[in-house]
Amino acid sequence: MTRLIFLGAPGAGKGTQAKTLADLCAIPHISTGDILRNEVTQGTPLGVKAKSYQEGGELVPDHLILDMMRERLNQPDTKDGWILDGFPRNVTQAGFLDNLLKELDQKCDRVVNLDVPDEELVSRLLGRGRPDDTEEVIRRRLEVYREQTAPLIDYYRDRHQLVSIEGSRSMAEVTAAIQKAIDL
Ligand code: ADP
């Protein structure tokens, strides 16, 4: 049973590593960014509401994310574990997740924080070419990360759940470092 939260700035490699680890552990990789992009593409009611926030690099309002995650973590495939990627993204969402996990009688094992220097983040993101990866939106996403998401590093460190991994290495090296740190 493995339950992990992945933290990291945009471009830190969190999505790639979360997917790799989820495949290795045969558990779902739950990426709020992927779910939202999919809702936007499909033009669902949630997608219509989320579109302008996502395209501008702003956080989608908490109540939309909280409903979406409550529903996702109630799906049967989450019984064997999960990796959360992109959630929680601020302290309000972290508090909500605590309560939701209590309700579900589940516990998160570790919070993996991928640490990558700023210069490298920007060059990685510009090379990636996702629709919300224009230079202006990237700058805004990094600001939002610093203001709202980075405080979660201390939040989880204080609770002794944090594992920090140097993320500016090859993908395989980072995967190996995470596996070692979480003892998988
Ligand atoms: P990255 O980690 O590269 O910023 P993501 O795919 O995780 O990319 O997220 C892309 C966008 O999706 C964010 O900029 C935000 O608009 C939206 N988003 C994803 N997760 C959340 C969340 N937990 N709360 C609010 N908005 C979110």
PDB file of C-alpha atoms and ligand atoms in Angstrom:
ATOM      1  CA  MET A   1       0.000   0.000   0.000  1.00  0.00           C
ATOM      2  CA  THR A   2       1.509   3.283  -1.086  1.00  0.00           C
ATOM      3  CA  ARG A   3      -0.030   6.717  -0.711  1.00  0.00           C
ATOM      4  CA  LEU A   4       2.086   9.663  -1.753  1.00  0.00           C
ATOM      5  CA  ILE A   5       1.727  13.371  -2.436  1.00  0.00           C
ATOM      6  CA  PHE A   6       4.123  14.925  -4.936  1.00  0.00           C
ATOM      7  CA  LEU A   7       5.082  18.564  -4.497  1.00  0.00           C
ATOM      8  CA  GLY A   8       7.234  20.700  -6.741  1.00  0.00           C
ATOM      9  CA  ALA A   9       7.267  23.858  -8.809  1.00  0.00           C
ATOM     10  CA  PRO A  10       5.917  23.812 -12.368  1.00  0.00           C
ATOM     11  CA  GLY A  11       8.635  22.126 -14.427  1.00  0.00           C
ATOM     12  CA  ALA A  12      10.165  20.263 -11.490  1.00  0.00           C
ATOM     13  CA  GLY A  13       9.336  16.929 -13.096  1.00  0.00           C
ATOM     14  CA  LYS A  14       6.619  16.067 -10.650  1.00  0.00           C
ATOM     15  CA  GLY A  15       4.195  14.766 -13.292  1.00  0.00           C
ATOM     16  CA  THR A  16       6.768  12.503 -14.955  1.00  0.00           C
ATOM     17  CA  GLN A  17       8.039  11.089 -11.686  1.00  0.00           C
ATOM     18  CA  ALA A  18       4.561  10.660 -10.230  1.00  0.00           C
ATOM     19  CA  LYS A  19       3.507   8.692 -13.308  1.00  0.00           C
ATOM     20  CA  THR A  20       6.636   6.501 -13.245  1.00  0.00           C
ATOM     21  CA  LEU A  21       6.256   5.696  -9.544  1.00  0.00           C
ATOM     22  CA  ALA A  22       2.522   5.035  -9.897  1.00  0.00           C
ATOM     23  CA  ASP A  23       3.232   2.549 -12.703  1.00  0.00           C
ATOM     24  CA  LEU A  24       5.945   0.847 -10.630  1.00  0.00           C
ATOM     25  CA  CYS A  25       3.558   0.525  -7.678  1.00  0.00           C
ATOM     26  CA  ALA A  26       0.523  -0.300  -9.883  1.00  0.00           C
ATOM     27  CA  ILE A  27      -1.572   2.434  -8.277  1.00  0.00           C
ATOM     28  CA  PRO A  28      -3.426   5.376  -9.856  1.00  0.00           C
ATOM     29  CA  HIS A  29      -1.566   8.565 -10.729  1.00  0.00           C
ATOM     30  CA  ILE A  30      -4.031  11.318  -9.893  1.00  0.00           C
ATOM     31  CA  SER A  31      -2.998  14.536 -11.607  1.00  0.00           C
ATOM     32  CA  THR A  32      -5.370  17.451 -11.044  1.00  0.00           C
ATOM     33  CA  GLY A  33      -3.764  19.310 -13.977  1.00  0.00           C
ATOM     34  CA  ASP A  34      -4.440  16.354 -16.325  1.00  0.00           C
ATOM     35  CA  ILE A  35      -7.994  15.919 -15.049  1.00  0.00           C
ATOM     36  CA  LEU A  36      -8.715  19.629 -15.520  1.00  0.00           C
ATOM     37  CA  ARG A  37      -7.130  19.801 -18.993  1.00  0.00           C
ATOM     38  CA  ASN A  38      -9.278  16.856 -19.979  1.00  0.00           C
ATOM     39  CA  GLU A  39     -12.439  18.516 -18.614  1.00  0.00           C
ATOM     40  CA  VAL A  40     -11.549  21.695 -20.534  1.00  0.00           C
ATOM     41  CA  THR A  41     -11.015  19.779 -23.792  1.00  0.00           C
ATOM     42  CA  GLN A  42     -14.299  17.927 -23.359  1.00  0.00           C
ATOM     43  CA  GLY A  43     -16.144  21.146 -22.527  1.00  0.00           C
ATOM     44  CA  THR A  44     -17.774  19.724 -19.387  1.00  0.00           C
ATOM     45  CA  PRO A  45     -19.418  22.130 -16.877  1.00  0.00           C
ATOM     46  CA  LEU A  46     -16.287  21.898 -14.700  1.00  0.00           C
ATOM     47  CA  GLY A  47     -14.064  22.435 -17.756  1.00  0.00           C
ATOM     48  CA  VAL A  48     -15.998  25.538 -18.774  1.00  0.00           C
ATOM     49  CA  LYS A  49     -15.559  27.008 -15.277  1.00  0.00           C
ATOM     50  CA  ALA A  50     -11.863  26.044 -14.989  1.00  0.00           C
ATOM     51  CA  LYS A  51     -10.684  27.105 -18.469  1.00  0.00           C
ATOM     52  CA  SER A  52      -9.842  30.784 -17.947  1.00  0.00           C
ATOM     53  CA  TYR A  53      -8.018  30.130 -14.651  1.00  0.00           C
ATOM     54  CA  GLN A  54      -5.959  27.313 -16.073  1.00  0.00           C
ATOM     55  CA  GLU A  55      -5.068  29.200 -19.230  1.00  0.00           C
ATOM     56  CA  GLY A  56      -3.977  32.222 -17.198  1.00  0.00           C
ATOM     57  CA  GLY A  57      -1.788  30.264 -14.792  1.00  0.00           C
ATOM     58  CA  GLU A  58      -4.097  30.994 -11.833  1.00  0.00           C
ATOM     59  CA  LEU A  59      -5.359  28.360  -9.437  1.00  0.00           C
ATOM     60  CA  VAL A  60      -8.817  27.040 -10.224  1.00  0.00           C
ATOM     61  CA  PRO A  61     -11.132  27.991  -7.281  1.00  0.00           C
ATOM     62  CA  ASP A  62     -10.804  25.642  -4.302  1.00  0.00           C
ATOM     63  CA  HIS A  63     -14.457  24.550  -4.163  1.00  0.00           C
ATOM     64  CA  LEU A  64     -14.254  23.140  -7.706  1.00  0.00           C
ATOM     65  CA  ILE A  65     -11.049  21.254  -6.938  1.00  0.00           C
ATOM     66  CA  LEU A  66     -12.336  19.981  -3.607  1.00  0.00           C
ATOM     67  CA  ASP A  67     -15.509  18.511  -5.143  1.00  0.00           C
ATOM     68  CA  MET A  68     -13.448  16.978  -7.935  1.00  0.00           C
ATOM     69  CA  MET A  69     -10.970  15.363  -5.515  1.00  0.00           C
ATOM     70  CA  ARG A  70     -13.648  14.115  -3.143  1.00  0.00           C
ATOM     71  CA  GLU A  71     -15.213  12.306  -6.065  1.00  0.00           C
ATOM     72  CA  ARG A  72     -11.888  10.996  -7.375  1.00  0.00           C
ATOM     73  CA  LEU A  73     -10.698   9.641  -4.021  1.00  0.00           C
ATOM     74  CA  ASN A  74     -13.996   7.831  -3.612  1.00  0.00           C
ATOM     75  CA  GLN A  75     -13.426   5.777  -6.780  1.00  0.00           C
ATOM     76  CA  PRO A  76     -12.761   2.065  -6.134  1.00  0.00           C
ATOM     77  CA  ASP A  77      -9.300   2.081  -7.807  1.00  0.00           C
ATOM     78  CA  THR A  78      -7.933   4.219  -4.955  1.00  0.00           C
ATOM     79  CA  LYS A  79      -8.338   1.447  -2.394  1.00  0.00           C
ATOM     80  CA  ASP A  80      -4.863   0.057  -3.167  1.00  0.00           C
ATOM     81  CA  GLY A  81      -3.111   3.413  -2.888  1.00  0.00           C
ATOM     82  CA  TRP A  82      -2.503   6.515  -4.979  1.00  0.00           C
ATOM     83  CA  ILE A  83      -0.099   9.244  -5.964  1.00  0.00           C
ATOM     84  CA  LEU A  84      -1.458  12.787  -5.899  1.00  0.00           C
ATOM     85  CA  ASP A  85       0.159  15.201  -8.351  1.00  0.00           C
ATOM     86  CA  GLY A  86      -0.938  18.842  -8.254  1.00  0.00           C
ATOM     87  CA  PHE A  87      -3.086  18.515  -5.145  1.00  0.00           C
ATOM     88  CA  PRO A  88      -3.020  19.940  -2.554  1.00  0.00           C
ATOM     89  CA  ARG A  89      -1.807  23.208  -4.021  1.00  0.00           C
ATOM     90  CA  ASN A  90      -2.455  25.569  -1.105  1.00  0.00           C
ATOM     91  CA  VAL A  91      -2.990  25.323   2.645  1.00  0.00           C
ATOM     92  CA  THR A  92      -6.810  25.281   2.361  1.00  0.00           C
ATOM     93  CA  GLN A  93      -6.637  22.284   0.047  1.00  0.00           C
ATOM     94  CA  ALA A  94      -4.197  20.544   2.407  1.00  0.00           C
ATOM     95  CA  GLY A  95      -6.641  20.965   5.310  1.00  0.00           C
ATOM     96  CA  PHE A  96      -9.452  19.608   3.176  1.00  0.00           C
ATOM     97  CA  LEU A  97      -7.334  16.608   2.198  1.00  0.00           C
ATOM     98  CA  ASP A  98      -6.591  15.887   5.869  1.00  0.00           C
ATOM     99  CA  ASN A  99     -10.313  15.769   6.613  1.00  0.00           C
ATOM    100  CA  LEU A 100     -11.158  13.743   3.540  1.00  0.00           C
ATOM    101  CA  LEU A 101      -8.494  11.145   4.377  1.00  0.00           C
ATOM    102  CA  LYS A 102      -9.847  10.883   7.923  1.00  0.00           C
ATOM    103  CA  GLU A 103     -13.313  10.235   6.507  1.00  0.00           C
ATOM    104  CA  LEU A 104     -11.917   7.588   4.181  1.00  0.00           C
ATOM    105  CA  ASP A 105      -9.823   6.106   6.991  1.00  0.00           C
ATOM    106  CA  GLN A 106      -6.650   6.504   4.922  1.00  0.00           C
ATOM    107  CA  LYS A 107      -3.249   8.008   5.683  1.00  0.00           C
ATOM    108  CA  CYS A 108      -0.726   9.599   3.351  1.00  0.00           C
ATOM    109  CA  ASP A 109       2.688   7.885   3.813  1.00  0.00           C
ATOM    110  CA  ARG A 110       5.036  10.550   2.486  1.00  0.00           C
ATOM    111  CA  VAL A 111       5.133  13.891   0.728  1.00  0.00           C
ATOM    112  CA  VAL A 112       7.830  13.935  -1.944  1.00  0.00           C
ATOM    113  CA  ASN A 113       9.146  17.406  -2.750  1.00  0.00           C
ATOM    114  CA  LEU A 114      11.156  17.748  -5.969  1.00  0.00           C
ATOM    115  CA  ASP A 115      13.651  20.556  -5.674  1.00  0.00           C
ATOM    116  CA  VAL A 116      14.887  22.219  -8.893  1.00  0.00           C
ATOM    117  CA  PRO A 117      16.597  25.642  -9.277  1.00  0.00           C
ATOM    118  CA  ASP A 118      14.505  28.414 -10.875  1.00  0.00           C
ATOM    119  CA  GLU A 119      16.609  28.899 -14.033  1.00  0.00           C
ATOM    120  CA  GLU A 120      16.195  25.270 -14.890  1.00  0.00           C
ATOM    121  CA  LEU A 121      12.425  25.330 -14.299  1.00  0.00           C
ATOM    122  CA  VAL A 122      11.863  28.064 -16.879  1.00  0.00           C
ATOM    123  CA  SER A 123      13.991  26.446 -19.576  1.00  0.00           C
ATOM    124  CA  ARG A 124      12.300  23.082 -19.034  1.00  0.00           C
ATOM    125  CA  LEU A 125       8.818  24.619 -19.242  1.00  0.00           C
ATOM    126  CA  LEU A 126       9.586  26.609 -22.382  1.00  0.00           C
ATOM    127  CA  GLY A 127      10.789  23.398 -24.011  1.00  0.00           C
ATOM    128  CA  ARG A 128       7.638  21.485 -23.097  1.00  0.00           C
ATOM    129  CA  GLY A 129       5.130  23.299 -25.320  1.00  0.00           C
ATOM    130  CA  ARG A 130       1.859  22.675 -23.495  1.00  0.00           C
ATOM    131  CA  PRO A 131      -0.856  25.275 -24.360  1.00  0.00           C
ATOM    132  CA  ASP A 132      -0.473  26.902 -20.913  1.00  0.00           C
ATOM    133  CA  ASP A 133       3.331  27.012 -21.269  1.00  0.00           C
ATOM    134  CA  THR A 134       3.742  30.470 -22.827  1.00  0.00           C
ATOM    135  CA  GLU A 135       6.359  32.654 -21.165  1.00  0.00           C
ATOM    136  CA  GLU A 136       3.862  34.996 -19.492  1.00  0.00           C
ATOM    137  CA  VAL A 137       1.710  32.166 -18.129  1.00  0.00           C
ATOM    138  CA  ILE A 138       4.802  30.304 -16.932  1.00  0.00           C
ATOM    139  CA  ARG A 139       5.910  33.393 -15.013  1.00  0.00           C
ATOM    140  CA  ARG A 140       2.498  33.636 -13.375  1.00  0.00           C
ATOM    141  CA  ARG A 141       2.411  29.905 -12.509  1.00  0.00           C
ATOM    142  CA  LEU A 142       5.809  30.219 -10.816  1.00  0.00           C
ATOM    143  CA  GLU A 143       4.576  33.216  -8.794  1.00  0.00           C
ATOM    144  CA  VAL A 144       1.426  31.366  -7.766  1.00  0.00           C
ATOM    145  CA  TYR A 145       3.579  28.391  -6.814  1.00  0.00           C
ATOM    146  CA  ARG A 146       5.805  30.523  -4.577  1.00  0.00           C
ATOM    147  CA  GLU A 147       2.941  32.343  -2.912  1.00  0.00           C
ATOM    148  CA  GLN A 148       0.468  29.521  -2.435  1.00  0.00           C
ATOM    149  CA  THR A 149       2.045  26.106  -2.913  1.00  0.00           C
ATOM    150  CA  ALA A 150       5.588  26.457  -1.517  1.00  0.00           C
ATOM    151  CA  PRO A 151       4.228  27.009   2.049  1.00  0.00           C
ATOM    152  CA  LEU A 152       3.112  23.364   1.916  1.00  0.00           C
ATOM    153  CA  ILE A 153       6.779  22.337   2.150  1.00  0.00           C
ATOM    154  CA  ASP A 154       6.905  23.655   5.729  1.00  0.00           C
ATOM    155  CA  TYR A 155       3.385  22.385   6.426  1.00  0.00           C
ATOM    156  CA  TYR A 156       4.408  18.807   5.700  1.00  0.00           C
ATOM    157  CA  ARG A 157       7.914  19.157   7.128  1.00  0.00           C
ATOM    158  CA  ASP A 158       6.376  20.173  10.461  1.00  0.00           C
ATOM    159  CA  ARG A 159       4.288  17.012  10.330  1.00  0.00           C
ATOM    160  CA  HIS A 160       7.380  14.904   9.592  1.00  0.00           C
ATOM    161  CA  GLN A 161       5.968  13.672   6.297  1.00  0.00           C
ATOM    162  CA  LEU A 162       8.313  15.506   3.922  1.00  0.00           C
ATOM    163  CA  VAL A 163      11.044  13.915   1.821  1.00  0.00           C
ATOM    164  CA  SER A 164      13.013  16.385  -0.334  1.00  0.00           C
ATOM    165  CA  ILE A 165      14.697  15.143  -3.491  1.00  0.00           C
ATOM    166  CA  GLU A 166      17.217  17.006  -5.640  1.00  0.00           C
ATOM    167  CA  GLY A 167      15.350  17.107  -8.951  1.00  0.00           C
ATOM    168  CA  SER A 168      17.950  18.549 -11.320  1.00  0.00           C
ATOM    169  CA  ARG A 169      19.354  15.183 -12.338  1.00  0.00           C
ATOM    170  CA  SER A 170      18.418  12.682 -15.030  1.00  0.00           C
ATOM    171  CA  MET A 171      14.917  11.223 -14.870  1.00  0.00           C
ATOM    172  CA  ALA A 172      16.250   7.781 -13.949  1.00  0.00           C
ATOM    173  CA  GLU A 173      18.456   9.170 -11.180  1.00  0.00           C
ATOM    174  CA  VAL A 174      15.558  11.102  -9.692  1.00  0.00           C
ATOM    175  CA  THR A 175      13.301   8.022  -9.837  1.00  0.00           C
ATOM    176  CA  ALA A 176      15.967   5.962  -8.069  1.00  0.00           C
ATOM    177  CA  ALA A 177      16.431   8.653  -5.407  1.00  0.00           C
ATOM    178  CA  ILE A 178      12.688   8.765  -4.741  1.00  0.00           C
ATOM    179  CA  GLN A 179      12.450   4.976  -4.490  1.00  0.00           C
ATOM    180  CA  LYS A 180      15.327   4.939  -2.024  1.00  0.00           C
ATOM    181  CA  ALA A 181      13.859   7.762   0.047  1.00  0.00           C
ATOM    182  CA  ILE A 182      10.408   6.231   0.338  1.00  0.00           C
ATOM    183  CA  ASP A 183      11.705   2.719   0.745  1.00  0.00           C
ATOM    184  CA  LEU A 184       9.782   1.069  -2.072  1.00  0.00           C
TER     185      LEU A 184
HETATM  186  P1  ADP B   1       2.289  22.456 -13.383  1.00  0.00           P
HETATM  187  O1  ADP B   1       2.641  21.609 -12.215  1.00  0.00           O
HETATM  188  O2  ADP B   1       3.288  22.355 -14.495  1.00  0.00           O
HETATM  189  O3  ADP B   1       1.956  23.879 -13.017  1.00  0.00           O
HETATM  190  P2  ADP B   1      -0.319  21.148 -13.571  1.00  0.00           P
HETATM  191  O4  ADP B   1      -0.667  20.286 -14.717  1.00  0.00           O
HETATM  192  O5  ADP B   1      -0.135  20.515 -12.241  1.00  0.00           O
HETATM  193  O6  ADP B   1       0.969  21.920 -14.055  1.00  0.00           O
HETATM  194  O7  ADP B   1      -1.418  22.303 -13.396  1.00  0.00           O
HETATM  195  C1  ADP B   1      -1.786  23.149 -14.468  1.00  0.00           C
HETATM  196  C2  ADP B   1      -2.889  24.131 -14.032  1.00  0.00           C
HETATM  197  O8  ADP B   1      -4.046  23.417 -13.572  1.00  0.00           O
HETATM  198  C3  ADP B   1      -2.539  25.069 -12.887  1.00  0.00           C
HETATM  199  O9  ADP B   1      -1.826  26.197 -13.345  1.00  0.00           O
HETATM  200  C4  ADP B   1      -3.944  25.404 -12.333  1.00  0.00           C
HETATM  201  O10 ADP B   1      -4.589  26.368 -13.148  1.00  0.00           O
HETATM  202  C5  ADP B   1      -4.701  24.118 -12.495  1.00  0.00           C
HETATM  203  N1  ADP B   1      -4.651  23.278 -11.275  1.00  0.00           N
HETATM  204  C6  ADP B   1      -4.091  22.040 -11.184  1.00  0.00           C
HETATM  205  N2  ADP B   1      -4.217  21.545  -9.940  1.00  0.00           N
HETATM  206  C7  ADP B   1      -4.877  22.494  -9.218  1.00  0.00           C
HETATM  207  C8  ADP B   1      -5.310  22.597  -7.860  1.00  0.00           C
HETATM  208  N3  ADP B   1      -5.068  21.607  -6.975  1.00  0.00           N
HETATM  209  N4  ADP B   1      -5.930  23.723  -7.462  1.00  0.00           N
HETATM  210  C9  ADP B   1      -6.181  24.713  -8.324  1.00  0.00           C
HETATM  211  N5  ADP B   1      -5.811  24.690  -9.614  1.00  0.00           N
HETATM  212  C10 ADP B   1      -5.157  23.603 -10.066  1.00  0.00           C
END
